Tab-separated table of C-alpha atoms and ligand atoms in Angstrom:
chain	number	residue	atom	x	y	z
A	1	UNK	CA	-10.573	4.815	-29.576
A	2	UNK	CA	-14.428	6.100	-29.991
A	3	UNK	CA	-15.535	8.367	-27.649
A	4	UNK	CA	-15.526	7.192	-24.183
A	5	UNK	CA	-19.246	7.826	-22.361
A	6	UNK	CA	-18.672	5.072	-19.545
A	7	UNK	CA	-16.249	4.724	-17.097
A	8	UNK	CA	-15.681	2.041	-14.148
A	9	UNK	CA	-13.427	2.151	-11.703
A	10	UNK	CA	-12.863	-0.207	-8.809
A	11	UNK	CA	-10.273	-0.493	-6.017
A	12	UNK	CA	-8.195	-3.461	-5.442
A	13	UNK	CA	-5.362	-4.892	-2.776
A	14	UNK	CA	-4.818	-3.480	0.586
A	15	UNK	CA	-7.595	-0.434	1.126
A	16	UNK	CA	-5.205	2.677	2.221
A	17	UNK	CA	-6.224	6.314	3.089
A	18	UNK	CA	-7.217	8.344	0.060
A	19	UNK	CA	-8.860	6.025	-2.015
A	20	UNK	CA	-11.964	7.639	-1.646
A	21	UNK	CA	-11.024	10.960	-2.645
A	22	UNK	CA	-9.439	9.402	-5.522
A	23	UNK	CA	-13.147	7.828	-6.402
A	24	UNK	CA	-14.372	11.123	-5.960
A	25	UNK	CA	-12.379	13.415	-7.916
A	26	UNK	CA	-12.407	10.937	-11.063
A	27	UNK	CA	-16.351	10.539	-10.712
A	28	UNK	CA	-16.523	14.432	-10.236
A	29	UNK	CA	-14.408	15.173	-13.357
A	30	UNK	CA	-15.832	12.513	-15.399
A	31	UNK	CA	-19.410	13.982	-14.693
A	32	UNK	CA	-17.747	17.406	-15.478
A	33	UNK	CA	-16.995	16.028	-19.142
A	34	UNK	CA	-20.424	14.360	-19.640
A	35	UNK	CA	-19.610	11.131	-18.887
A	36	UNK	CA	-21.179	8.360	-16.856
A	37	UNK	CA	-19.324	6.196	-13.805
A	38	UNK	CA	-20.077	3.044	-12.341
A	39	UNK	CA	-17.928	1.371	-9.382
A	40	UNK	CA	-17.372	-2.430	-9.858
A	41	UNK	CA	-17.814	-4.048	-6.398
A	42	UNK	CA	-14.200	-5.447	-4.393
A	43	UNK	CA	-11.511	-5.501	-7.339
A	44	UNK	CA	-13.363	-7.026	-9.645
A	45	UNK	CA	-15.246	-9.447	-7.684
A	46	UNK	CA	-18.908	-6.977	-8.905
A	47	UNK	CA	-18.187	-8.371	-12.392
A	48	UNK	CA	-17.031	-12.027	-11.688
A	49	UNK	CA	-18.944	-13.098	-8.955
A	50	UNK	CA	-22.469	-11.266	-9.750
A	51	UNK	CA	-24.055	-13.600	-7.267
A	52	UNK	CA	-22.775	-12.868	-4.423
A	53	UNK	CA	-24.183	-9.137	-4.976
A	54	UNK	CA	-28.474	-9.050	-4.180
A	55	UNK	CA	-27.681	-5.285	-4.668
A	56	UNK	CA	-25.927	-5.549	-7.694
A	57	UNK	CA	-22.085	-5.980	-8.298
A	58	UNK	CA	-21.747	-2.512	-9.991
A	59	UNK	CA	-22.816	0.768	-8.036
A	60	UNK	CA	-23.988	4.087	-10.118
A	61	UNK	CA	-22.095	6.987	-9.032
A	62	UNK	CA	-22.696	10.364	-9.132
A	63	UNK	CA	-22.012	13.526	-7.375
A	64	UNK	CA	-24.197	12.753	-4.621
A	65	UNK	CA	-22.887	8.899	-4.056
A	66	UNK	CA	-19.058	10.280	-3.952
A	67	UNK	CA	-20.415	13.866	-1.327
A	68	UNK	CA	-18.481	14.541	1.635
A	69	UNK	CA	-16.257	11.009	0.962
A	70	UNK	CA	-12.579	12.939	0.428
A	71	UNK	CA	-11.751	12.603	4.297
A	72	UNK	CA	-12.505	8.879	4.387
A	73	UNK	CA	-10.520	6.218	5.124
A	74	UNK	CA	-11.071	3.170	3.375
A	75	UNK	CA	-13.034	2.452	-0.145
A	76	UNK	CA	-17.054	2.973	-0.805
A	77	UNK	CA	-16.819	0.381	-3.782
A	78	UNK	CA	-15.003	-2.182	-1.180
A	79	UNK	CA	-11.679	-4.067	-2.558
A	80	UNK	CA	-10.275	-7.623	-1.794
A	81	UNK	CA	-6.604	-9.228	-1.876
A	82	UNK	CA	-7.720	-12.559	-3.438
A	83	UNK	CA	-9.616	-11.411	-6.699
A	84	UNK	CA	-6.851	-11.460	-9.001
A	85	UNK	CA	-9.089	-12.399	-12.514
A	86	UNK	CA	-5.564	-13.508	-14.168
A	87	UNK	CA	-5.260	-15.818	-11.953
A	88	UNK	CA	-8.714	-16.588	-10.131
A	89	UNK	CA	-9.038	-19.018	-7.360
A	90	UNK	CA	-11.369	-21.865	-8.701
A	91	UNK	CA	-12.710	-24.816	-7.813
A	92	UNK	CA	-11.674	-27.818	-10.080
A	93	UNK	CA	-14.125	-31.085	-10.717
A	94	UNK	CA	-11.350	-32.694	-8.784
A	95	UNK	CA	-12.146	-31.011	-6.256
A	96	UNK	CA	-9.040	-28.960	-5.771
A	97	UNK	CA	-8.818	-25.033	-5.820
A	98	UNK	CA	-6.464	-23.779	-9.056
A	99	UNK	CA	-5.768	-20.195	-10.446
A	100	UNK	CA	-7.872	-19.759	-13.906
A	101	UNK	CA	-7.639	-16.715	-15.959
A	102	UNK	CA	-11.164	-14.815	-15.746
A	103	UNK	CA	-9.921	-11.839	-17.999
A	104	UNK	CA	-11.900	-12.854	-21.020
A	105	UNK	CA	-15.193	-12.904	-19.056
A	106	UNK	CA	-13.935	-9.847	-17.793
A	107	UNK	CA	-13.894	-8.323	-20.950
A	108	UNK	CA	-16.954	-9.428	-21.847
A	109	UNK	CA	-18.582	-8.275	-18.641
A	110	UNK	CA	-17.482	-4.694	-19.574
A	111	UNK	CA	-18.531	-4.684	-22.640
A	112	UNK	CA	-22.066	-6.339	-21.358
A	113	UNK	CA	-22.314	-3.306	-19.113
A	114	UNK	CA	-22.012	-0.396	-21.577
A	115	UNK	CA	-18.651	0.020	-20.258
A	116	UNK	CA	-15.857	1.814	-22.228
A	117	UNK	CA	-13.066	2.643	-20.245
A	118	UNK	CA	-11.557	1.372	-16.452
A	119	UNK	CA	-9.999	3.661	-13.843
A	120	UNK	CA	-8.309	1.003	-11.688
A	121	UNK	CA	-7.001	1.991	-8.580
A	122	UNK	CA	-3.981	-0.176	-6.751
A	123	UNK	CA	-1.009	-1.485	-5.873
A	124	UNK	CA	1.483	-3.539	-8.192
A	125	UNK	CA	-0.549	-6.431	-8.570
A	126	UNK	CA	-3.941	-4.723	-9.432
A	127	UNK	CA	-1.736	-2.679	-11.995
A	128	UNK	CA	-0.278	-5.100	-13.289
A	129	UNK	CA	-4.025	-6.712	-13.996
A	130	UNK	CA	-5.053	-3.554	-15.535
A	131	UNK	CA	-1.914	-3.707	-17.812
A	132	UNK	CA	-3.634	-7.072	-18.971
A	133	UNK	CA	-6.774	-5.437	-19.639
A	134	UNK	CA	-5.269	-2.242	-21.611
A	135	UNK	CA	-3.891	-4.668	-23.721
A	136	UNK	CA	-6.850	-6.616	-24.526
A	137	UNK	CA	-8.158	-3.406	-25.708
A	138	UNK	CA	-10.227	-1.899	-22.518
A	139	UNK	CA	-8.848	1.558	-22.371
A	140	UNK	CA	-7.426	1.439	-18.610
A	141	UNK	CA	-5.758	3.628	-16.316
A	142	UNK	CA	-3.857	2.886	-13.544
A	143	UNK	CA	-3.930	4.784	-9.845
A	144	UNK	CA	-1.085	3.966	-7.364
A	145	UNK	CA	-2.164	3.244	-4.582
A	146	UNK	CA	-0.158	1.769	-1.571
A	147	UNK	CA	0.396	2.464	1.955
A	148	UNK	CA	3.765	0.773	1.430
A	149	UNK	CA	5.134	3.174	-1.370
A	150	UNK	CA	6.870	0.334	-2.944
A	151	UNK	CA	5.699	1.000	-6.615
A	152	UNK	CA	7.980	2.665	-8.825
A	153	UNK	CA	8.046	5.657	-11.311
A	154	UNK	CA	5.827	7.775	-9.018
A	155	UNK	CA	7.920	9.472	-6.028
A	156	UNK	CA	5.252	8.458	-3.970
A	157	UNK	CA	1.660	6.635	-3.202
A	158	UNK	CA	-1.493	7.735	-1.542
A	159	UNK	CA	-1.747	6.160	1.875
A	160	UNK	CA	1.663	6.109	2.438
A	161	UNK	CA	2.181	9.711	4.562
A	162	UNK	CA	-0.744	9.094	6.126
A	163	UNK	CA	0.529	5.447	7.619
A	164	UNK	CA	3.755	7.324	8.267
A	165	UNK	CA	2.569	9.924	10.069
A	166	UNK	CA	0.307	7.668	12.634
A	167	UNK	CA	3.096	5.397	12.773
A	168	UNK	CA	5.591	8.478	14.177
A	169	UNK	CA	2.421	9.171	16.551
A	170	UNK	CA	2.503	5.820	18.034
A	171	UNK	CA	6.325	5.778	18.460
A	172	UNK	CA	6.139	9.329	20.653
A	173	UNK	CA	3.552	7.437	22.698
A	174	UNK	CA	5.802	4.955	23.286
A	175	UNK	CA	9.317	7.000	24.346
A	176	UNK	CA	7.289	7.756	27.665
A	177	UNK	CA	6.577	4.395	28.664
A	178	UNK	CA	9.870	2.751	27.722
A	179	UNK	CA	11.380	5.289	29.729
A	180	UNK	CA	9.306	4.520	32.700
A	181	UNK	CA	9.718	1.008	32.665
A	182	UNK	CA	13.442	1.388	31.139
A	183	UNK	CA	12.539	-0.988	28.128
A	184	UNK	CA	13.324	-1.485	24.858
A	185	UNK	CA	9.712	-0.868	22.259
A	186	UNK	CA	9.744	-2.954	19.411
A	187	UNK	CA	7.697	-1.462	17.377
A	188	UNK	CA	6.713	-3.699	13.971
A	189	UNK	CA	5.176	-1.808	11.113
A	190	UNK	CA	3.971	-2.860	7.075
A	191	UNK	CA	5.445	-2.206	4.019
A	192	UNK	CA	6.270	-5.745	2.728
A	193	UNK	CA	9.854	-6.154	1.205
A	194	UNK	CA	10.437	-2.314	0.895
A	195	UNK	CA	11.469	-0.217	4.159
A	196	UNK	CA	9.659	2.970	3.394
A	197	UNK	CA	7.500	3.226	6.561
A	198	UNK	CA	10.112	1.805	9.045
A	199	UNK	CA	12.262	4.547	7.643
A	200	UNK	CA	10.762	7.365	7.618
A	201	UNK	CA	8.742	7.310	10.791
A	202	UNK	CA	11.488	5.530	12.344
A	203	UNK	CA	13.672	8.610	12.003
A	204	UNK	CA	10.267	10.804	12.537
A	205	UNK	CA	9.914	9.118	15.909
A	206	UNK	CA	13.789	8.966	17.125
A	207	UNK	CA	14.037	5.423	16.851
A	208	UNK	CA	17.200	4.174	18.457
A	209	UNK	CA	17.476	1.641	15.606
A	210	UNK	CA	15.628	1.036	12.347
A	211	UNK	CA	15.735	-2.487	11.168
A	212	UNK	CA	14.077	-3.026	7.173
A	213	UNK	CA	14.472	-5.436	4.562
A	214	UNK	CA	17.052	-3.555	2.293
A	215	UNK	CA	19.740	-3.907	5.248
A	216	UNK	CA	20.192	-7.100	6.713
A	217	UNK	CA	20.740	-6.478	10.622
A	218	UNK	CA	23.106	-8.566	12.621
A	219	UNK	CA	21.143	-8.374	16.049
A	220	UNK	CA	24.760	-8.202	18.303
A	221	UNK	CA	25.357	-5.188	16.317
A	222	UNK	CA	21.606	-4.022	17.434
A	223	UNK	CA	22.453	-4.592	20.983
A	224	UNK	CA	25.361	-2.895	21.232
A	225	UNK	CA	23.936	0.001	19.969
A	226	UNK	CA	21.777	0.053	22.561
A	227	UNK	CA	23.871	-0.467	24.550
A	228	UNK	CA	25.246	2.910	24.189
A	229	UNK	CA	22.753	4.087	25.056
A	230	UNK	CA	22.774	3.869	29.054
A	231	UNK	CA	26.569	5.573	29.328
A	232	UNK	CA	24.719	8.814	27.950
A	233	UNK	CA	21.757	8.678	30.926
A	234	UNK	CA	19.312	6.593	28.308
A	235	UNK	CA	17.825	3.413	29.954
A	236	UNK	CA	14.961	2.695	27.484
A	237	UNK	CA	15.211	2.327	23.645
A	238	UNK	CA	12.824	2.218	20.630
A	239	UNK	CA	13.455	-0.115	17.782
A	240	UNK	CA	11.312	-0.500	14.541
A	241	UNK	CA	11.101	-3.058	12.538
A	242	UNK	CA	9.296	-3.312	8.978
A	243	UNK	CA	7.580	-6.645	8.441
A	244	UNK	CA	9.819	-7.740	5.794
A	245	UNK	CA	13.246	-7.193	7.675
A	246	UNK	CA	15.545	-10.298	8.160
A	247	UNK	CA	19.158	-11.288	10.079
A	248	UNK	CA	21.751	-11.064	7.896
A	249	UNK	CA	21.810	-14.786	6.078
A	250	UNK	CA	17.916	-15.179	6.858
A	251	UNK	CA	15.207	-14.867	5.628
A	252	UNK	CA	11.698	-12.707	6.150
A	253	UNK	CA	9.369	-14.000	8.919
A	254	UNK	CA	6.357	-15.199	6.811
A	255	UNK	CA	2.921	-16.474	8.702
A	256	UNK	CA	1.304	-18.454	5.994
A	257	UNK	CA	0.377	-18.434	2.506
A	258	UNK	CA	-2.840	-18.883	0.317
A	259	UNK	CA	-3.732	-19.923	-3.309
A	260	UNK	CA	-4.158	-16.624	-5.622
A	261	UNK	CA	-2.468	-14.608	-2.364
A	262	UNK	CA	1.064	-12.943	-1.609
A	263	UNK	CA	2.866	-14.366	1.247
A	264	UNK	CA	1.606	-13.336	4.188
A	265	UNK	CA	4.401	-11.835	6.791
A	266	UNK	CA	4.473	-11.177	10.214
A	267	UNK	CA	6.429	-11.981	13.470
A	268	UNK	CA	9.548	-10.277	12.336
A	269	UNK	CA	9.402	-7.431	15.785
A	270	UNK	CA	8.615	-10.430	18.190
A	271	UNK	CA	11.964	-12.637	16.457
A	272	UNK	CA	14.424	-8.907	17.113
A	273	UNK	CA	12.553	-9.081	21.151
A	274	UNK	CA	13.208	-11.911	21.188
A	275	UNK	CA	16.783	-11.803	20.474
A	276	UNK	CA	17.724	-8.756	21.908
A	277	UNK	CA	16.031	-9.506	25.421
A	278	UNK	CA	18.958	-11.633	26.524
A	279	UNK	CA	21.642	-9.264	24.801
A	280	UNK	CA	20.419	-5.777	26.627
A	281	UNK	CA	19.636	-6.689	29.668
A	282	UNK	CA	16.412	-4.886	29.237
A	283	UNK	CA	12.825	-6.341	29.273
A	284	UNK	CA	11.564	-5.872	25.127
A	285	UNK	CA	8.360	-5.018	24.562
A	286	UNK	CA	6.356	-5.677	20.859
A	287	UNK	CA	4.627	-3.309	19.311
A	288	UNK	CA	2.502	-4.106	15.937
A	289	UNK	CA	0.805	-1.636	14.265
A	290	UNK	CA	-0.303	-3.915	11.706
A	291	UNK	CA	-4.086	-2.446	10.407
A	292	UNK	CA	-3.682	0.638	11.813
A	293	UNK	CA	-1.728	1.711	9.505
A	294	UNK	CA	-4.076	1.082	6.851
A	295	UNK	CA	-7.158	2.877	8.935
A	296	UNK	CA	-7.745	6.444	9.079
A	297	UNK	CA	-8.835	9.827	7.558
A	298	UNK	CA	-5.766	10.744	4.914
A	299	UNK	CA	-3.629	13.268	5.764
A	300	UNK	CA	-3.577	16.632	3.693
A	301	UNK	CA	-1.243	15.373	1.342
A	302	UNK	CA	-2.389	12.198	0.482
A	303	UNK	CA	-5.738	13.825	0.136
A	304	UNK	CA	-4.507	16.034	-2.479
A	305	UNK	CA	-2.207	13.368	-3.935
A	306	UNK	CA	-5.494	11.867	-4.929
A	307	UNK	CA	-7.821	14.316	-6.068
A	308	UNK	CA	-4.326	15.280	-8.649
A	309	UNK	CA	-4.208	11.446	-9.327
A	310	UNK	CA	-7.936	10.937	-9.764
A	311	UNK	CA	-8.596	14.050	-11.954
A	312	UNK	CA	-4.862	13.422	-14.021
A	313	UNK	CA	-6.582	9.980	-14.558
A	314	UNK	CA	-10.125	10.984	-16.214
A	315	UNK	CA	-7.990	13.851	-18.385
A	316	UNK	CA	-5.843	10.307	-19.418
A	317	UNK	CA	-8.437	8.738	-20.819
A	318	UNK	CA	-10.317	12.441	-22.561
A	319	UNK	CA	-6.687	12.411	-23.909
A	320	UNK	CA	-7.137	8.620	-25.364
A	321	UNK	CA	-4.266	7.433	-23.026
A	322	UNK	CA	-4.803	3.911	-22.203
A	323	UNK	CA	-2.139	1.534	-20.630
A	324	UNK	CA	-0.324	3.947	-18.457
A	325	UNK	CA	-0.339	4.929	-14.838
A	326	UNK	CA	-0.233	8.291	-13.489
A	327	UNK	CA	2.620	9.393	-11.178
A	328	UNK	CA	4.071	12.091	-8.985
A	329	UNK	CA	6.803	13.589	-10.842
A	330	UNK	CA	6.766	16.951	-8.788
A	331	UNK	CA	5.584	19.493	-9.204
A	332	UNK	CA	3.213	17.711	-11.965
A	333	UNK	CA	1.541	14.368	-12.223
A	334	UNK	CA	2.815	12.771	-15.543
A	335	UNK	CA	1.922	9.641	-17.021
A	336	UNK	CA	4.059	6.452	-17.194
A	337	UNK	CA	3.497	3.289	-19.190
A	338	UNK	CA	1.756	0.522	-16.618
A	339	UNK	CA	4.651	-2.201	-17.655
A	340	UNK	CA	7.476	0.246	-16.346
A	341	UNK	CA	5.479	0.739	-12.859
A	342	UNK	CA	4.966	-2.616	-12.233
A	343	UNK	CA	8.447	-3.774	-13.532
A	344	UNK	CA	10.241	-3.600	-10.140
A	345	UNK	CA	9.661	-3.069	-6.709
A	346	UNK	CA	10.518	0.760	-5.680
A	347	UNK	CA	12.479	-0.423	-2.085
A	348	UNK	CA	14.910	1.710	-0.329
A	349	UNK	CA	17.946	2.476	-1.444
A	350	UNK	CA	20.919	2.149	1.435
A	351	UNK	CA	22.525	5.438	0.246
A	352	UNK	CA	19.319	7.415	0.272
A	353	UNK	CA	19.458	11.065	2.053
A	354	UNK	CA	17.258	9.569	4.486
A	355	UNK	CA	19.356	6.914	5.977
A	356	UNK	CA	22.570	8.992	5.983
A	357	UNK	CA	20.144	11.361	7.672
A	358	UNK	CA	19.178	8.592	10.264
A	359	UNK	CA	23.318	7.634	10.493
A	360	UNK	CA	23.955	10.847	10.985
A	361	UNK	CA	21.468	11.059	13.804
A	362	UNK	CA	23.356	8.135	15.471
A	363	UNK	CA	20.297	5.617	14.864
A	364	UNK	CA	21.144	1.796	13.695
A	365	UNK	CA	20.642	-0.411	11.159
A	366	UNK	CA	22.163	-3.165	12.416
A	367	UNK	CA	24.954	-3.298	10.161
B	401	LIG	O1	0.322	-3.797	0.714
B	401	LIG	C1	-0.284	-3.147	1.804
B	401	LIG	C2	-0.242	-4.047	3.012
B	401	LIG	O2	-0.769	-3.340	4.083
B	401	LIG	C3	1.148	-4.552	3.355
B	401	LIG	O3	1.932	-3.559	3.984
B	401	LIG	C4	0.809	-5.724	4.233
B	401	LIG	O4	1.846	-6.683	4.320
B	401	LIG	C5	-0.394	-6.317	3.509
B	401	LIG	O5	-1.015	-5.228	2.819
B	401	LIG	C6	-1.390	-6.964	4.441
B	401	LIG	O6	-2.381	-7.551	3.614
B	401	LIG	P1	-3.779	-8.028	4.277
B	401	LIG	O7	-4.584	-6.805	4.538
B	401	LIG	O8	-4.369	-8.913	3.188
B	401	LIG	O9	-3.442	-8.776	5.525
């Protein structure tokens, strides 16, 4: 690999806290080493759809363009869910929209640009896309990025305490009015098939019951945990539900679905009020936190989560690393080939510390 001068990096998927500092600290240390960074507008959207950009689809960045952007929610270069270039949403001569693979052009498009190496920043679909690109010889490194913490060989994504920790703040709102009205709070939250944010600000917030897609819940078995609750002076109740939970011998609540797009989910904390109205006795109450938990300045951690990630990611590619991702692996950030991390889905395993933790705590999965 010659030497790189070049860099691009873009962000792609769901936006989540930190992704700016992560722009910042691998423009920063790329500047440090003499090179040169560009930012390719929403995924890769800059470079395929050059159009739709007056302004240009790639944005020069330097020290000033990245100043003062660490605490920032959100992502300067912009990102997008339907971009995918391996499978692009196209309009046919029939008419019809198909998926066409764009990754040639792609390649071409770097190379039109001056552009020797990609810093890609994302969740298991844009990683998997840089994967692609590695191996058609663009020397790529992956970022994991996810609010949902779902990606595997890294303990843990940026975004991910920082949704946490506003979804436990929104649950400690909500004890005080359940209790005045004597309600049960359903309180739905992301994370797609994996349980990570349910979980952990579920037991954060003293849920009464936690309800995610690794543990099917029967909902009687809900209820009569609630249940419980009045005999020891408690007439209100907080249940969370992630987005992707089901009844046992369901399925997860999905809203619609779009060419080139994941699934999209929702309704699955207004199907448990639903249920468990008539079972309790109490009024239920829906919650959905939805977008919020994808807003925000990043926490402490997850800033520093990605300034490590970010810098780890420019030394990568100094190092001639191409094709891997870097992870936590505390109390260092190591690198891991991108076709491990994007081989499975990192969901929640129903032994984990946490959950006999929760158990322990007397809180229910509805099992
Ligand atoms: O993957 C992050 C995430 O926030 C998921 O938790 C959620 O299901 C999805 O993105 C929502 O996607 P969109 O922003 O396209 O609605």
């Amino acid at each position: 690999m010659g030497k790189i001068k070049k860099i691009a990096i873009n962000t792609g998927g769901g936006d989540a806290p930190g992704l700016n500092a992560v722009i910042r600290a691998v423009v920063v240390s790329a500047i440090n080493r003499g090179m040169e960074c560009v930012g390719i507008r929403d995924g890769y959207n800059g470079l395929l759809r050059p159009e739709e950009y007056p302004e240009g689809g790639l944005i020069p960045l330097n020290r000033r363009s990245v100043r003062g952007i660490t605490h920032l929610g959100g992502t300067i270069l912009g990102t997008t869910n339907k971009g995918n270039p391996t499978k692009y949403p196209t309009l046919g001569p029939d008419g019809k929209m198909y998926e066409k693979d764009r990754t040639d052009e792609l390649m071409a498009a770097f190379k039109h640009n001056g552009i020797d190496a990609l810093v890609a920043l994302g969740g298991d679909g844009s990683l998997g896309i840089a994967n692609v690109l590695s191996e058609k010889g663009l020397p790529t490194i992956g970022v994991p990025k996810t609010i949902d913490n779902d990606l595997d060989k890294t303990v843990v994504t940026f975004g991910f305490d920082t949704a946490v920790s506003f979804a436990t703040e929104c649950l400690d709102r909500l004890h005080s009015t359940a209790d005045a009205h004597r309600r049960v709070m359903v309180v739905e939250v992301m994370g797609r098939y994996a349980g990570w944010i349910a979980l952990n600000a579920g037991v954060s917030g003293n849920a009464d019951a936690i309800l995610i897609p690794e543990i099917p819940y029967d909902i009687g078995k809900v209820a009569a945990a609630l249940k419980e609750r009045p005999k020891r002076g408690k007439h209100y109740a907080i249940v969370v539900v992630a987005e992707g939970a089901m009844p046992k011998g369901g399925s997860v609540s999905v809203v619609g679905k779009e060419l080139g797009r994941a699934e999209k989910l929702g309704g699955a904390g207004e199907r448990v009020a639903k249920e468990l109205e008539p079972l309790v006795g109490k009024e239920c109450r829906t919650v959905v936190l939805g977008h919020l938990l994808r807003g925000g300045c990043p926490t402490t951690f997850d800033r520093l989560i990605s300034l490590r990630f970010g810098a780890a990611a420019v030394r990568a590619l100094e190092e001639g690393r191409t094709g891997v991702m870097v992870a936590l692996d505390p109390p260092t950030v190591r690198y891991v080939p991108l076709k491990e991390a994007t081989n499975r889905m990192k969901t929640v395993p129903p032994d984990c510390d946490t959950i006999v933790t929760a158990r322990d705590l007397g809180i229910s999965f509805g099992d």
